[in-house]
mmCIF file with all atom_site columns, C-alpha atoms in Angstrom:
data_model
loop_
_atom_site.group_PDB
_atom_site.id
_atom_site.type_symbol
_atom_site.label_atom_id
_atom_site.label_alt_id
_atom_site.label_comp_id
_atom_site.label_asym_id
_atom_site.label_entity_id
_atom_site.label_seq_id
_atom_site.pdbx_PDB_ins_code
_atom_site.Cartn_x
_atom_site.Cartn_y
_atom_site.Cartn_z
_atom_site.occupancy
_atom_site.B_iso_or_equiv
_atom_site.pdbx_formal_charge
_atom_site.auth_seq_id
_atom_site.auth_comp_id
_atom_site.auth_asym_id
_atom_site.auth_atom_id
_atom_site.pdbx_PDB_model_num
ATOM 1   C CA . GLY A 1 1   ? 89.109 48.931 89.046  1.00 0.00 ? 54  GLY A CA 1
ATOM 2   C CA . GLN A 1 2   ? 86.227 49.648 91.188  1.00 0.00 ? 55  GLN A CA 1
ATOM 3   C CA . GLN A 1 3   ? 87.331 49.474 94.866  1.00 0.00 ? 56  GLN A CA 1
ATOM 4   C CA . VAL A 1 4   ? 83.878 49.034 96.301  1.00 0.00 ? 57  VAL A CA 1
ATOM 5   C CA . GLN A 1 5   ? 81.262 46.803 94.829  1.00 0.00 ? 58  GLN A CA 1
ATOM 6   C CA . GLN A 1 6   ? 77.675 46.693 96.134  1.00 0.00 ? 59  GLN A CA 1
ATOM 7   C CA . SER A 1 7   ? 75.092 43.913 95.452  1.00 0.00 ? 60  SER A CA 1
ATOM 8   C CA . PRO A 1 8   ? 72.516 43.401 94.437  1.00 0.00 ? 61  PRO A CA 1
ATOM 9   C CA . ALA A 1 9   ? 72.112 46.697 92.352  1.00 0.00 ? 62  ALA A CA 1
ATOM 10  C CA . SER A 1 10  ? 68.315 46.724 93.103  1.00 0.00 ? 63  SER A CA 1
ATOM 11  C CA . LEU A 1 11  ? 65.859 44.705 95.152  1.00 0.00 ? 64  LEU A CA 1
ATOM 12  C CA . VAL A 1 12  ? 62.120 44.438 95.516  1.00 0.00 ? 65  VAL A CA 1
ATOM 13  C CA . LEU A 1 13  ? 60.623 43.139 98.634  1.00 0.00 ? 66  LEU A CA 1
ATOM 14  C CA . GLN A 1 14  ? 57.297 42.477 99.975  1.00 0.00 ? 67  GLN A CA 1
ATOM 15  C CA . GLU A 1 15  ? 56.558 44.338 103.290 1.00 0.00 ? 68  GLU A CA 1
ATOM 16  C CA . GLY A 1 16  ? 57.690 42.168 106.144 1.00 0.00 ? 69  GLY A CA 1
ATOM 17  C CA . GLU A 1 17  ? 60.357 40.294 104.229 1.00 0.00 ? 70  GLU A CA 1
ATOM 18  C CA . ASN A 1 18  ? 64.155 40.495 105.184 1.00 0.00 ? 71  ASN A CA 1
ATOM 19  C CA . ALA A 1 19  ? 67.021 41.778 102.979 1.00 0.00 ? 72  ALA A CA 1
ATOM 20  C CA . GLU A 1 20  ? 70.713 41.249 103.003 1.00 0.00 ? 73  GLU A CA 1
ATOM 21  C CA . LEU A 1 21  ? 72.812 43.842 101.169 1.00 0.00 ? 74  LEU A CA 1
ATOM 22  C CA . GLN A 1 22  ? 76.367 43.139 100.321 1.00 0.00 ? 75  GLN A CA 1
ATOM 23  C CA . CYS A 1 23  ? 79.409 45.452 100.068 1.00 0.00 ? 76  CYS A CA 1
ATOM 24  C CA . ASN A 1 24  ? 82.752 43.775 98.823  1.00 0.00 ? 77  ASN A CA 1
ATOM 25  C CA . PHE A 1 25  ? 85.963 45.994 98.733  1.00 0.00 ? 78  PHE A CA 1
ATOM 26  C CA . SER A 1 26  ? 89.367 45.296 96.987  1.00 0.00 ? 79  SER A CA 1
ATOM 27  C CA . THR A 1 27  ? 91.690 47.430 98.945  1.00 0.00 ? 80  THR A CA 1
ATOM 28  C CA . SER A 1 28  ? 92.716 47.457 102.679 1.00 0.00 ? 81  SER A CA 1
ATOM 29  C CA . LEU A 1 29  ? 90.075 48.724 104.980 1.00 0.00 ? 82  LEU A CA 1
ATOM 30  C CA . ASN A 1 30  ? 90.329 51.292 107.765 1.00 0.00 ? 83  ASN A CA 1
ATOM 31  C CA . SER A 1 31  ? 86.714 52.086 108.215 1.00 0.00 ? 84  SER A CA 1
ATOM 32  C CA . MET A 1 32  ? 83.356 51.089 106.729 1.00 0.00 ? 85  MET A CA 1
ATOM 33  C CA . GLN A 1 33  ? 80.185 53.103 106.811 1.00 0.00 ? 86  GLN A CA 1
ATOM 34  C CA . TRP A 1 34  ? 76.606 52.543 105.649 1.00 0.00 ? 87  TRP A CA 1
ATOM 35  C CA . PHE A 1 35  ? 74.301 55.199 104.644 1.00 0.00 ? 88  PHE A CA 1
ATOM 36  C CA . TYR A 1 36  ? 70.521 55.489 103.558 1.00 0.00 ? 89  TYR A CA 1
ATOM 37  C CA . GLN A 1 37  ? 69.888 57.826 100.751 1.00 0.00 ? 90  GLN A CA 1
ATOM 38  C CA . ARG A 1 38  ? 66.409 59.112 100.668 1.00 0.00 ? 91  ARG A CA 1
ATOM 39  C CA . PRO A 1 39  ? 64.551 59.429 97.341  1.00 0.00 ? 92  PRO A CA 1
ATOM 40  C CA . GLY A 1 40  ? 65.068 63.184 97.519  1.00 0.00 ? 93  GLY A CA 1
ATOM 41  C CA . GLY A 1 41  ? 68.884 62.589 97.820  1.00 0.00 ? 94  GLY A CA 1
ATOM 42  C CA . SER A 1 42  ? 69.752 63.402 101.278 1.00 0.00 ? 95  SER A CA 1
ATOM 43  C CA . LEU A 1 43  ? 71.953 60.889 103.196 1.00 0.00 ? 96  LEU A CA 1
ATOM 44  C CA . VAL A 1 44  ? 71.362 59.494 106.729 1.00 0.00 ? 97  VAL A CA 1
ATOM 45  C CA . SER A 1 45  ? 74.292 57.782 108.532 1.00 0.00 ? 98  SER A CA 1
ATOM 46  C CA . LEU A 1 46  ? 73.286 54.274 109.560 1.00 0.00 ? 99  LEU A CA 1
ATOM 47  C CA . PHE A 1 47  ? 76.431 52.613 110.836 1.00 0.00 ? 100 PHE A CA 1
ATOM 48  C CA . TYR A 1 48  ? 80.109 53.169 111.287 1.00 0.00 ? 101 TYR A CA 1
ATOM 49  C CA . ASN A 1 49  ? 81.350 49.727 111.452 1.00 0.00 ? 102 ASN A CA 1
ATOM 50  C CA . PRO A 1 50  ? 85.094 48.936 110.746 1.00 0.00 ? 103 PRO A CA 1
ATOM 51  C CA . SER A 1 51  ? 84.793 45.283 112.019 1.00 0.00 ? 104 SER A CA 1
ATOM 52  C CA . GLY A 1 52  ? 82.369 43.041 113.806 1.00 0.00 ? 105 GLY A CA 1
ATOM 53  C CA . THR A 1 53  ? 78.562 43.347 114.161 1.00 0.00 ? 106 THR A CA 1
ATOM 54  C CA . LYS A 1 54  ? 76.489 46.298 115.089 1.00 0.00 ? 107 LYS A CA 1
ATOM 55  C CA . HIS A 1 55  ? 72.765 46.492 115.648 1.00 0.00 ? 108 HIS A CA 1
ATOM 56  C CA . SER A 1 56  ? 70.246 49.450 115.328 1.00 0.00 ? 109 SER A CA 1
ATOM 57  C CA . GLY A 1 57  ? 66.550 48.555 115.542 1.00 0.00 ? 110 GLY A CA 1
ATOM 58  C CA . ARG A 1 58  ? 65.740 46.394 112.522 1.00 0.00 ? 111 ARG A CA 1
ATOM 59  C CA . LEU A 1 59  ? 69.117 46.984 110.986 1.00 0.00 ? 112 LEU A CA 1
ATOM 60  C CA . THR A 1 60  ? 72.391 44.805 111.403 1.00 0.00 ? 113 THR A CA 1
ATOM 61  C CA . SER A 1 61  ? 75.743 45.668 109.935 1.00 0.00 ? 114 SER A CA 1
ATOM 62  C CA . THR A 1 62  ? 78.452 42.983 109.875 1.00 0.00 ? 115 THR A CA 1
ATOM 63  C CA . THR A 1 63  ? 81.999 43.693 108.636 1.00 0.00 ? 116 THR A CA 1
ATOM 64  C CA . VAL A 1 64  ? 84.567 40.861 108.098 1.00 0.00 ? 117 VAL A CA 1
ATOM 65  C CA . ILE A 1 65  ? 87.878 42.391 107.234 1.00 0.00 ? 118 ILE A CA 1
ATOM 66  C CA . LYS A 1 66  ? 89.801 39.342 106.242 1.00 0.00 ? 119 LYS A CA 1
ATOM 67  C CA . GLU A 1 67  ? 86.975 38.408 103.790 1.00 0.00 ? 120 GLU A CA 1
ATOM 68  C CA . ARG A 1 68  ? 86.856 42.021 102.543 1.00 0.00 ? 121 ARG A CA 1
ATOM 69  C CA . ARG A 1 69  ? 83.160 42.428 102.944 1.00 0.00 ? 122 ARG A CA 1
ATOM 70  C CA . SER A 1 70  ? 80.519 44.114 104.861 1.00 0.00 ? 123 SER A CA 1
ATOM 71  C CA . SER A 1 71  ? 76.759 43.434 104.957 1.00 0.00 ? 124 SER A CA 1
ATOM 72  C CA . LEU A 1 72  ? 73.602 45.299 105.909 1.00 0.00 ? 125 LEU A CA 1
ATOM 73  C CA . HIS A 1 73  ? 70.752 43.178 107.101 1.00 0.00 ? 126 HIS A CA 1
ATOM 74  C CA . ILE A 1 74  ? 67.231 44.665 107.132 1.00 0.00 ? 127 ILE A CA 1
ATOM 75  C CA . SER A 1 75  ? 64.548 42.693 109.007 1.00 0.00 ? 128 SER A CA 1
ATOM 76  C CA . SER A 1 76  ? 60.820 42.983 108.748 1.00 0.00 ? 129 SER A CA 1
ATOM 77  C CA . SER A 1 77  ? 61.041 45.504 105.937 1.00 0.00 ? 130 SER A CA 1
ATOM 78  C CA . GLN A 1 78  ? 58.600 48.423 105.815 1.00 0.00 ? 131 GLN A CA 1
ATOM 79  C CA . THR A 1 79  ? 57.654 50.643 102.865 1.00 0.00 ? 132 THR A CA 1
ATOM 80  C CA . THR A 1 80  ? 59.478 53.514 104.551 1.00 0.00 ? 133 THR A CA 1
ATOM 81  C CA . ASP A 1 81  ? 62.708 51.509 104.115 1.00 0.00 ? 134 ASP A CA 1
ATOM 82  C CA . SER A 1 82  ? 62.497 52.155 100.357 1.00 0.00 ? 135 SER A CA 1
ATOM 83  C CA . GLY A 1 83  ? 65.452 54.060 99.040  1.00 0.00 ? 136 GLY A CA 1
ATOM 84  C CA . THR A 1 84  ? 69.164 53.584 98.217  1.00 0.00 ? 137 THR A CA 1
ATOM 85  C CA . TYR A 1 85  ? 71.592 52.003 100.535 1.00 0.00 ? 138 TYR A CA 1
ATOM 86  C CA . LEU A 1 86  ? 75.235 52.959 100.100 1.00 0.00 ? 139 LEU A CA 1
ATOM 87  C CA . CYS A 1 87  ? 78.451 51.680 101.645 1.00 0.00 ? 140 CYS A CA 1
ATOM 88  C CA . ALA A 1 88  ? 81.596 53.720 101.857 1.00 0.00 ? 141 ALA A CA 1
ATOM 89  C CA . LEU A 1 89  ? 85.181 52.549 102.475 1.00 0.00 ? 142 LEU A CA 1
ATOM 90  C CA . GLY A 1 90  ? 87.804 54.577 104.255 1.00 0.00 ? 143 GLY A CA 1
ATOM 91  C CA . SER A 1 91  ? 91.268 53.216 103.500 1.00 0.00 ? 144 SER A CA 1
ATOM 92  C CA . SER A 1 92  ? 94.391 53.499 105.555 1.00 0.00 ? 145 SER A CA 1
ATOM 93  C CA . SER A 1 93  ? 96.146 55.258 102.749 1.00 0.00 ? 146 SER A CA 1
ATOM 94  C CA . SER A 1 94  ? 94.058 58.448 103.135 1.00 0.00 ? 147 SER A CA 1
ATOM 95  C CA . PHE A 1 95  ? 92.272 59.313 106.268 1.00 0.00 ? 148 PHE A CA 1
ATOM 96  C CA . SER A 1 96  ? 90.280 62.085 104.703 1.00 0.00 ? 149 SER A CA 1
ATOM 97  C CA . LYS A 1 97  ? 88.609 60.147 101.809 1.00 0.00 ? 150 LYS A CA 1
ATOM 98  C CA . LEU A 1 98  ? 85.739 57.803 101.623 1.00 0.00 ? 151 LEU A CA 1
ATOM 99  C CA . VAL A 1 99  ? 85.029 55.694 98.497  1.00 0.00 ? 152 VAL A CA 1
ATOM 100 C CA . PHE A 1 100 ? 81.460 55.028 97.864  1.00 0.00 ? 153 PHE A CA 1
ATOM 101 C CA . GLY A 1 101 ? 79.832 51.961 96.353  1.00 0.00 ? 154 GLY A CA 1
ATOM 102 C CA . GLN A 1 102 ? 77.281 52.540 93.594  1.00 0.00 ? 155 GLN A CA 1
ATOM 103 C CA . GLY A 1 103 ? 74.483 51.552 95.994  1.00 0.00 ? 156 GLY A CA 1
ATOM 104 C CA . THR A 1 104 ? 71.579 49.043 96.283  1.00 0.00 ? 157 THR A CA 1
ATOM 105 C CA . SER A 1 105 ? 68.148 50.497 95.289  1.00 0.00 ? 158 SER A CA 1
ATOM 106 C CA . LEU A 1 106 ? 65.514 49.005 97.657  1.00 0.00 ? 159 LEU A CA 1
ATOM 107 C CA . SER A 1 107 ? 61.842 49.056 96.867  1.00 0.00 ? 160 SER A CA 1
ATOM 108 C CA . VAL A 1 108 ? 59.415 47.624 99.561  1.00 0.00 ? 161 VAL A CA 1
ATOM 109 C CA . VAL A 1 109 ? 55.854 47.153 98.257  1.00 0.00 ? 162 VAL A CA 1
ATOM 110 C CA . PRO A 1 110 ? 52.726 46.665 100.538 1.00 0.00 ? 163 PRO A CA 1
ATOM 111 C CA . ALA B 2 1   ? 73.314 69.496 118.741 1.00 0.00 ? 196 ALA B CA 1
ATOM 112 C CA . GLN B 2 2   ? 75.140 69.830 115.360 1.00 0.00 ? 197 GLN B CA 1
ATOM 113 C CA . THR B 2 3   ? 73.220 71.161 112.368 1.00 0.00 ? 198 THR B CA 1
ATOM 114 C CA . ILE B 2 4   ? 74.442 71.383 108.791 1.00 0.00 ? 199 ILE B CA 1
ATOM 115 C CA . HIS B 2 5   ? 72.865 73.754 106.397 1.00 0.00 ? 200 HIS B CA 1
ATOM 116 C CA . GLN B 2 6   ? 73.289 73.921 102.737 1.00 0.00 ? 201 GLN B CA 1
ATOM 117 C CA . TRP B 2 7   ? 72.163 76.625 100.315 1.00 0.00 ? 202 TRP B CA 1
ATOM 118 C CA . PRO B 2 8   ? 70.473 76.971 97.858  1.00 0.00 ? 203 PRO B CA 1
ATOM 119 C CA . VAL B 2 9   ? 68.310 73.917 97.949  1.00 0.00 ? 204 VAL B CA 1
ATOM 120 C CA . ALA B 2 10  ? 68.159 73.870 94.011  1.00 0.00 ? 205 ALA B CA 1
ATOM 121 C CA . GLU B 2 11  ? 69.655 75.958 91.140  1.00 0.00 ? 206 GLU B CA 1
ATOM 122 C CA . ILE B 2 12  ? 69.059 76.044 87.535  1.00 0.00 ? 207 ILE B CA 1
ATOM 123 C CA . LYS B 2 13  ? 71.947 77.847 85.718  1.00 0.00 ? 208 LYS B CA 1
ATOM 124 C CA . ALA B 2 14  ? 73.113 78.548 82.302  1.00 0.00 ? 209 ALA B CA 1
ATOM 125 C CA . VAL B 2 15  ? 76.320 76.968 80.776  1.00 0.00 ? 210 VAL B CA 1
ATOM 126 C CA . GLY B 2 16  ? 79.214 79.421 81.241  1.00 0.00 ? 211 GLY B CA 1
ATOM 127 C CA . SER B 2 17  ? 77.581 81.231 84.252  1.00 0.00 ? 212 SER B CA 1
ATOM 128 C CA . PRO B 2 18  ? 79.134 81.305 87.680  1.00 0.00 ? 213 PRO B CA 1
ATOM 129 C CA . LEU B 2 19  ? 78.076 79.265 90.663  1.00 0.00 ? 214 LEU B CA 1
ATOM 130 C CA . SER B 2 20  ? 78.393 79.419 94.419  1.00 0.00 ? 215 SER B CA 1
ATOM 131 C CA . LEU B 2 21  ? 77.078 76.779 96.786  1.00 0.00 ? 216 LEU B CA 1
ATOM 132 C CA . GLY B 2 22  ? 77.402 77.131 100.542 1.00 0.00 ? 217 GLY B CA 1
ATOM 133 C CA . CYS B 2 23  ? 77.408 75.093 103.604 1.00 0.00 ? 218 CYS B CA 1
ATOM 134 C CA . THR B 2 24  ? 77.459 76.117 107.371 1.00 0.00 ? 219 THR B CA 1
ATOM 135 C CA . ILE B 2 25  ? 77.976 73.725 110.300 1.00 0.00 ? 220 ILE B CA 1
ATOM 136 C CA . LYS B 2 26  ? 76.734 74.779 113.691 1.00 0.00 ? 221 LYS B CA 1
ATOM 137 C CA . GLY B 2 27  ? 77.427 73.109 117.066 1.00 0.00 ? 222 GLY B CA 1
ATOM 138 C CA . LYS B 2 28  ? 80.889 71.756 116.234 1.00 0.00 ? 223 LYS B CA 1
ATOM 139 C CA . SER B 2 29  ? 84.196 73.417 116.589 1.00 0.00 ? 224 SER B CA 1
ATOM 140 C CA . SER B 2 30  ? 86.758 72.906 113.848 1.00 0.00 ? 225 SER B CA 1
ATOM 141 C CA . PRO B 2 31  ? 85.150 69.966 111.984 1.00 0.00 ? 226 PRO B CA 1
ATOM 142 C CA . ASN B 2 32  ? 86.548 68.422 108.944 1.00 0.00 ? 227 ASN B CA 1
ATOM 143 C CA . LEU B 2 33  ? 84.520 69.429 106.009 1.00 0.00 ? 228 LEU B CA 1
ATOM 144 C CA . TYR B 2 34  ? 83.796 67.743 102.676 1.00 0.00 ? 229 TYR B CA 1
ATOM 145 C CA . TRP B 2 35  ? 82.063 68.425 99.347  1.00 0.00 ? 230 TRP B CA 1
ATOM 146 C CA . TYR B 2 36  ? 80.621 65.413 97.411  1.00 0.00 ? 231 TYR B CA 1
ATOM 147 C CA . TRP B 2 37  ? 78.933 65.281 93.966  1.00 0.00 ? 232 TRP B CA 1
ATOM 148 C CA . GLN B 2 38  ? 76.641 62.780 92.569  1.00 0.00 ? 233 GLN B CA 1
ATOM 149 C CA . ALA B 2 39  ? 75.610 62.826 88.869  1.00 0.00 ? 234 ALA B CA 1
ATOM 150 C CA . THR B 2 40  ? 72.034 61.675 88.214  1.00 0.00 ? 235 THR B CA 1
ATOM 151 C CA . GLY B 2 41  ? 72.074 57.817 88.647  1.00 0.00 ? 236 GLY B CA 1
ATOM 152 C CA . GLY B 2 42  ? 75.879 57.917 89.444  1.00 0.00 ? 237 GLY B CA 1
ATOM 153 C CA . THR B 2 43  ? 78.127 57.293 92.339  1.00 0.00 ? 238 THR B CA 1
ATOM 154 C CA . LEU B 2 44  ? 79.048 59.737 95.114  1.00 0.00 ? 239 LEU B CA 1
ATOM 155 C CA . GLN B 2 45  ? 82.395 61.165 94.425  1.00 0.00 ? 240 GLN B CA 1
ATOM 156 C CA . GLN B 2 46  ? 84.419 63.296 96.970  1.00 0.00 ? 241 GLN B CA 1
ATOM 157 C CA . LEU B 2 47  ? 85.434 66.557 95.467  1.00 0.00 ? 242 LEU B CA 1
ATOM 158 C CA . PHE B 2 48  ? 87.236 68.397 98.314  1.00 0.00 ? 243 PHE B CA 1
ATOM 159 C CA . TYR B 2 49  ? 88.116 68.199 101.925 1.00 0.00 ? 244 TYR B CA 1
ATOM 160 C CA . SER B 2 50  ? 89.186 70.721 104.486 1.00 0.00 ? 245 SER B CA 1
ATOM 161 C CA . ILE B 2 51  ? 90.627 70.056 107.866 1.00 0.00 ? 246 ILE B CA 1
ATOM 162 C CA . THR B 2 52  ? 91.051 73.676 108.969 1.00 0.00 ? 247 THR B CA 1
ATOM 163 C CA . VAL B 2 53  ? 90.216 77.304 108.045 1.00 0.00 ? 248 VAL B CA 1
ATOM 164 C CA . GLY B 2 54  ? 91.959 78.363 104.885 1.00 0.00 ? 249 GLY B CA 1
ATOM 165 C CA . GLN B 2 55  ? 93.117 75.030 103.958 1.00 0.00 ? 250 GLN B CA 1
ATOM 166 C CA . VAL B 2 56  ? 91.370 72.963 101.227 1.00 0.00 ? 251 VAL B CA 1
ATOM 167 C CA . GLU B 2 57  ? 92.552 69.791 99.411  1.00 0.00 ? 252 GLU B CA 1
ATOM 168 C CA . SER B 2 58  ? 91.213 68.728 96.035  1.00 0.00 ? 253 SER B CA 1
ATOM 169 C CA . VAL B 2 59  ? 90.345 64.949 95.528  1.00 0.00 ? 254 VAL B CA 1
ATOM 170 C CA . VAL B 2 60  ? 88.764 65.099 92.070  1.00 0.00 ? 255 VAL B CA 1
ATOM 171 C CA . GLN B 2 61  ? 89.342 67.733 89.346  1.00 0.00 ? 256 GLN B CA 1
ATOM 172 C CA . LEU B 2 62  ? 85.964 68.933 87.959  1.00 0.00 ? 257 LEU B CA 1
ATOM 173 C CA . ASN B 2 63  ? 86.862 72.619 87.187  1.00 0.00 ? 258 ASN B CA 1
ATOM 174 C CA . LEU B 2 64  ? 85.409 73.554 90.460  1.00 0.00 ? 259 LEU B CA 1
ATOM 175 C CA . SER B 2 65  ? 87.126 75.275 93.526  1.00 0.00 ? 260 SER B CA 1
ATOM 176 C CA . ALA B 2 66  ? 86.294 75.298 97.187  1.00 0.00 ? 261 ALA B CA 1
ATOM 177 C CA . SER B 2 67  ? 87.154 77.604 100.024 1.00 0.00 ? 262 SER B CA 1
ATOM 178 C CA . ARG B 2 68  ? 86.849 77.591 103.789 1.00 0.00 ? 263 ARG B CA 1
ATOM 179 C CA . PRO B 2 69  ? 86.729 81.193 104.817 1.00 0.00 ? 264 PRO B CA 1
ATOM 180 C CA . LYS B 2 70  ? 85.367 80.550 108.399 1.00 0.00 ? 265 LYS B CA 1
ATOM 181 C CA . ASP B 2 71  ? 85.692 77.614 110.674 1.00 0.00 ? 266 ASP B CA 1
ATOM 182 C CA . ASP B 2 72  ? 81.974 76.798 110.151 1.00 0.00 ? 267 ASP B CA 1
ATOM 183 C CA . GLN B 2 73  ? 81.623 77.612 106.484 1.00 0.00 ? 268 GLN B CA 1
ATOM 184 C CA . PHE B 2 74  ? 82.574 75.651 103.288 1.00 0.00 ? 269 PHE B CA 1
ATOM 185 C CA . ILE B 2 75  ? 82.005 77.193 99.810  1.00 0.00 ? 270 ILE B CA 1
ATOM 186 C CA . LEU B 2 76  ? 81.997 75.456 96.409  1.00 0.00 ? 271 LEU B CA 1
ATOM 187 C CA . SER B 2 77  ? 82.282 77.634 93.357  1.00 0.00 ? 272 SER B CA 1
ATOM 188 C CA . THR B 2 78  ? 83.209 78.001 89.687  1.00 0.00 ? 273 THR B CA 1
ATOM 189 C CA . GLU B 2 79  ? 83.362 80.945 87.353  1.00 0.00 ? 274 GLU B CA 1
ATOM 190 C CA . LYS B 2 80  ? 82.109 79.038 84.324  1.00 0.00 ? 275 LYS B CA 1
ATOM 191 C CA . LEU B 2 81  ? 79.654 76.240 84.602  1.00 0.00 ? 276 LEU B CA 1
ATOM 192 C CA . LEU B 2 82  ? 79.696 73.185 82.266  1.00 0.00 ? 277 LEU B CA 1
ATOM 193 C CA . LEU B 2 83  ? 76.873 70.892 81.341  1.00 0.00 ? 278 LEU B CA 1
ATOM 194 C CA . SER B 2 84  ? 78.783 68.132 83.123  1.00 0.00 ? 279 SER B CA 1
ATOM 195 C CA . HIS B 2 85  ? 78.446 70.063 86.505  1.00 0.00 ? 280 HIS B CA 1
ATOM 196 C CA . SER B 2 86  ? 74.765 69.061 86.718  1.00 0.00 ? 281 SER B CA 1
ATOM 197 C CA . GLY B 2 87  ? 74.053 66.807 89.591  1.00 0.00 ? 282 GLY B CA 1
ATOM 198 C CA . PHE B 2 88  ? 73.544 66.662 93.322  1.00 0.00 ? 283 PHE B CA 1
ATOM 199 C CA . TYR B 2 89  ? 76.071 68.379 95.574  1.00 0.00 ? 284 TYR B CA 1
ATOM 200 C CA . LEU B 2 90  ? 76.460 67.369 99.234  1.00 0.00 ? 285 LEU B CA 1
ATOM 201 C CA . CYS B 2 91  ? 78.345 68.999 102.039 1.00 0.00 ? 286 CYS B CA 1
ATOM 202 C CA . ALA B 2 92  ? 79.448 66.764 104.988 1.00 0.00 ? 287 ALA B CA 1
ATOM 203 C CA . TRP B 2 93  ? 81.370 66.958 108.217 1.00 0.00 ? 288 TRP B CA 1
ATOM 204 C CA . SER B 2 94  ? 83.193 64.644 110.509 1.00 0.00 ? 289 SER B CA 1
ATOM 205 C CA . LEU B 2 95  ? 84.878 65.251 113.894 1.00 0.00 ? 290 LEU B CA 1
ATOM 206 C CA . ARG B 2 96  ? 88.309 64.018 112.732 1.00 0.00 ? 291 ARG B CA 1
ATOM 207 C CA . GLY B 2 97  ? 89.526 62.024 109.848 1.00 0.00 ? 292 GLY B CA 1
ATOM 208 C CA . LEU B 2 98  ? 87.324 59.478 108.101 1.00 0.00 ? 293 LEU B CA 1
ATOM 209 C CA . SER B 2 99  ? 89.389 56.466 109.164 1.00 0.00 ? 294 SER B CA 1
ATOM 210 C CA . ASN B 2 100 ? 87.765 56.438 112.461 1.00 0.00 ? 295 ASN B CA 1
ATOM 211 C CA . GLU B 2 101 ? 84.813 58.877 112.427 1.00 0.00 ? 296 GLU B CA 1
ATOM 212 C CA . ARG B 2 102 ? 81.309 58.963 111.078 1.00 0.00 ? 297 ARG B CA 1
ATOM 213 C CA . LEU B 2 103 ? 80.419 61.208 108.227 1.00 0.00 ? 298 LEU B CA 1
ATOM 214 C CA . PHE B 2 104 ? 77.293 63.377 108.436 1.00 0.00 ? 299 PHE B CA 1
ATOM 215 C CA . PHE B 2 105 ? 75.688 65.098 105.350 1.00 0.00 ? 300 PHE B CA 1
ATOM 216 C CA . GLY B 2 106 ? 73.679 68.167 104.653 1.00 0.00 ? 301 GLY B CA 1
ATOM 217 C CA . HIS B 2 107 ? 70.467 67.916 102.558 1.00 0.00 ? 302 HIS B CA 1
ATOM 218 C CA . GLY B 2 108 ? 72.189 68.704 99.404  1.00 0.00 ? 303 GLY B CA 1
ATOM 219 C CA . THR B 2 109 ? 71.798 71.167 96.437  1.00 0.00 ? 304 THR B CA 1
ATOM 220 C CA . LYS B 2 110 ? 70.373 69.971 93.188  1.00 0.00 ? 305 LYS B CA 1
ATOM 221 C CA . LEU B 2 111 ? 72.114 71.711 90.330  1.00 0.00 ? 306 LEU B CA 1
ATOM 222 C CA . SER B 2 112 ? 70.736 71.741 86.738  1.00 0.00 ? 307 SER B CA 1
ATOM 223 C CA . VAL B 2 113 ? 72.951 73.264 84.035  1.00 0.00 ? 308 VAL B CA 1
ATOM 224 C CA . LEU B 2 114 ? 71.206 74.126 80.796  1.00 0.00 ? 309 LEU B CA 1
#
């Protein structure tokens, strides 16, 4: 079955609203990364966060290993935040492989 | 600063024709290199990874091959394209293994097979 599940699949926000994106995984975790995929397809690394909470500007990532979940919080959303957010799991069984979720498509409207 | 350059930006190819996509990383010595593929509307899948020059490991079989002829270069190729090869190809690098390192991507190549 799917090792990494992201929710929601899509989300529409009014500019200024906050969003919480979820990533649940079914296998043991060694690392968790979050990426932003631009509408053109290129990916930007947002967080490397195997456990705990990390902040970067308006973004916060929290990974709770024993609950097998990671979240990405976006505060005060802007139209430029629109795009797809991907989480990726690195497992202890293979240090050279990342398994990606199917992504959350975010649209922020003015 | 590290830079990763992929070429070409986009390709339109005929079924059965050959393909070669390239990726060059500058500013990092002996990085781990990766090829990923994303079908339109699909999930990113890892195709290959390479830890060192001349060594490439396959992760998913898609009738593609990869080579690492130089420390900073990673090539993805096939002699005969299939319709199912269409999609977005991304090259990426990490300093060491992905269990404790961030992954950084190039801008990708959009491939349309007709």
